[in-house]
Amino acid sequence: MRLYQIFGVLLLAYVAMALPSDAGRSSTVTTVSIVKQFGYPIEEHVVQTSDGYILTMHRIPYSKQTGNDGSKRPVIFLMHGLLCSSSDWVLSGPENGLAFLLSDAGYDVWMGNARGNTYSRKHASKSPLLSPFWDFEWHDIGIYDLPAMIDNVLYQTGEESLQYVGHSQGTTSFFVLNTMIPRFKNRIRSAHLLAPVVWMDHMESPLAKVGGPLLGQPNAFIELFGNAEFLPNTYAMQLMGSLMCRDSSAVQALCSNALFLMGGWDSPYLNATMIPDIMATTPAGCSINQIYHYLQEYNSGFFRQFDYGSTRNKKKYSIKTPPTYDVEAVDVPIYLYYSDNDYFASLIDVDRLRYTLNPSILKRAYRLPEEKWNHLDFLWGMGIKEILYDLVMEDIANA
Ligand SMILES: *[C@@H]1O[C@H](CO)[C@@H](O)[C@H](O)[C@H]1NC(C)=O
């Protein structure tokens, strides 16, 4: 192991353990406030998962352009990525925010929020201030949160199926759901996956390169740290940011944001006007285990369940190595959208997904021609409507 990696691990350990100085941050910028600000109707729906987490979903039932004409609108469900939330889809406003664009195009737009994020920090019996609340990772988002939210949407709307859009971890959890609970294929008409993250051994995220070798070992730190919220300490992040992205002083502020430290800050498509709102809503909170699980993938090259080390694996899974997710068996029409400069979803890893999926369900694999398009540009990149969303919406309409 190289020296910088040792240093990185220590730093990351400090980041993860340090008392969160951001705790209790109460932002006034929320999904509801943003949607209201633009004059669209917004609803909140509360859903309880079968393991007790209480999630808040957001819904734009109709567009302010059309008003509520009582017509039945096709239902679409948007699922955010790691450290993100439903705010992702509305932050860039009616011209570029996917939730608004879909609403204007006639859809009934539902946005999920995974356990642990800003809008989903409640549980029937556990407090988010205590460690047992944080005993989850994206496997649980796939097998508990997505089913609860999707079923609720279908119940509320009286529909039998919906269309799914996921970004990043919202694509990982999609594959968890569809490999673990295959009957959900009947409830998802098509899946539109932005920056799909399944296999990860080629990820280029700086945080993975530094933290992966040690933190991605089976069982490495979970016992030591216990379950905790990944709440990066501001000072530690600033230190890490100044080490990792000293070259781009223009976006120094971003370099102390965990999301950008992982997703990259070097995009020419970043809209500077949006930075204050992005910083106010992200990172939106997750469990440290979600990050460990991704780092395990980076190390192992497998897309499989959490590795607790052979002894605990045997207890939990009845075998020494964690079971893999059977991606080949997924049977939902899938559309992939990916790019060259994506630190999380590298081309090699996306290709592996693309050629593993059953060819009869892969409807599109669109590699953006924009070479500098990065992982977060799939949400907020300048010109995203023309560059990407027009195509996504066409696919949704034709699926
Ligand atoms: C940048 O973001 C602001 C605020 O959301 C928006 O009004 C503006 O249209 C965006 N600019 C571009 C070029 O997308």
PDB file of N, CA and C in Angstrom, residues 13 54 104 140 149 173 218 227 255 271:
ATOM      1  N   ALA A  13     -11.072   7.763   7.920  1.00  0.00           N
ATOM      2  CA  ALA A  13     -11.538   7.270   9.209  1.00  0.00           C
ATOM      3  C   ALA A  13     -11.920   8.455  10.093  1.00  0.00           C
ATOM      4  N   ILE A  54     -39.760   5.223   7.801  1.00  0.00           N
ATOM      5  CA  ILE A  54     -40.848   6.090   7.358  1.00  0.00           C
ATOM      6  C   ILE A  54     -40.281   7.084   6.346  1.00  0.00           C
ATOM      7  N   ASP A 104     -44.641  18.855 -17.308  1.00  0.00           N
ATOM      8  CA  ASP A 104     -45.133  19.615 -18.468  1.00  0.00           C
ATOM      9  C   ASP A 104     -45.508  18.700 -19.623  1.00  0.00           C
ATOM     10  N   ASP A 140     -30.870  -2.681   1.216  1.00  0.00           N
ATOM     11  CA  ASP A 140     -32.149  -2.472   1.895  1.00  0.00           C
ATOM     12  C   ASP A 140     -33.027  -1.455   1.167  1.00  0.00           C
ATOM     13  N   MET A 149     -42.389   2.201  -1.803  1.00  0.00           N
ATOM     14  CA  MET A 149     -42.730   3.435  -2.520  1.00  0.00           C
ATOM     15  C   MET A 149     -43.475   3.131  -3.809  1.00  0.00           C
ATOM     16  N   SER A 173     -29.967   0.272  -6.781  1.00  0.00           N
ATOM     17  CA  SER A 173     -31.086  -0.281  -6.007  1.00  0.00           C
ATOM     18  C   SER A 173     -32.158  -0.857  -6.934  1.00  0.00           C
ATOM     19  N   PRO A 218     -13.747  -6.934   3.302  1.00  0.00           N
ATOM     20  CA  PRO A 218     -14.884  -7.484   4.021  1.00  0.00           C
ATOM     21  C   PRO A 218     -14.778  -7.122   5.493  1.00  0.00           C
ATOM     22  N   ASN A 227     -22.685   1.043  13.109  1.00  0.00           N
ATOM     23  CA  ASN A 227     -23.475   1.662  12.056  1.00  0.00           C
ATOM     24  C   ASN A 227     -23.595   3.130  12.364  1.00  0.00           C
ATOM     25  N   CYS A 255     -15.240  21.462  -3.406  1.00  0.00           N
ATOM     26  CA  CYS A 255     -14.267  20.456  -3.003  1.00  0.00           C
ATOM     27  C   CYS A 255     -14.392  20.088  -1.536  1.00  0.00           C
ATOM     28  N   ASN A 271     -23.255  24.486 -13.624  1.00  0.00           N
ATOM     29  CA  ASN A 271     -23.886  25.799 -13.660  1.00  0.00           C
ATOM     30  C   ASN A 271     -23.632  26.497 -12.322  1.00  0.00           C
TER      31      ASN A 271
END
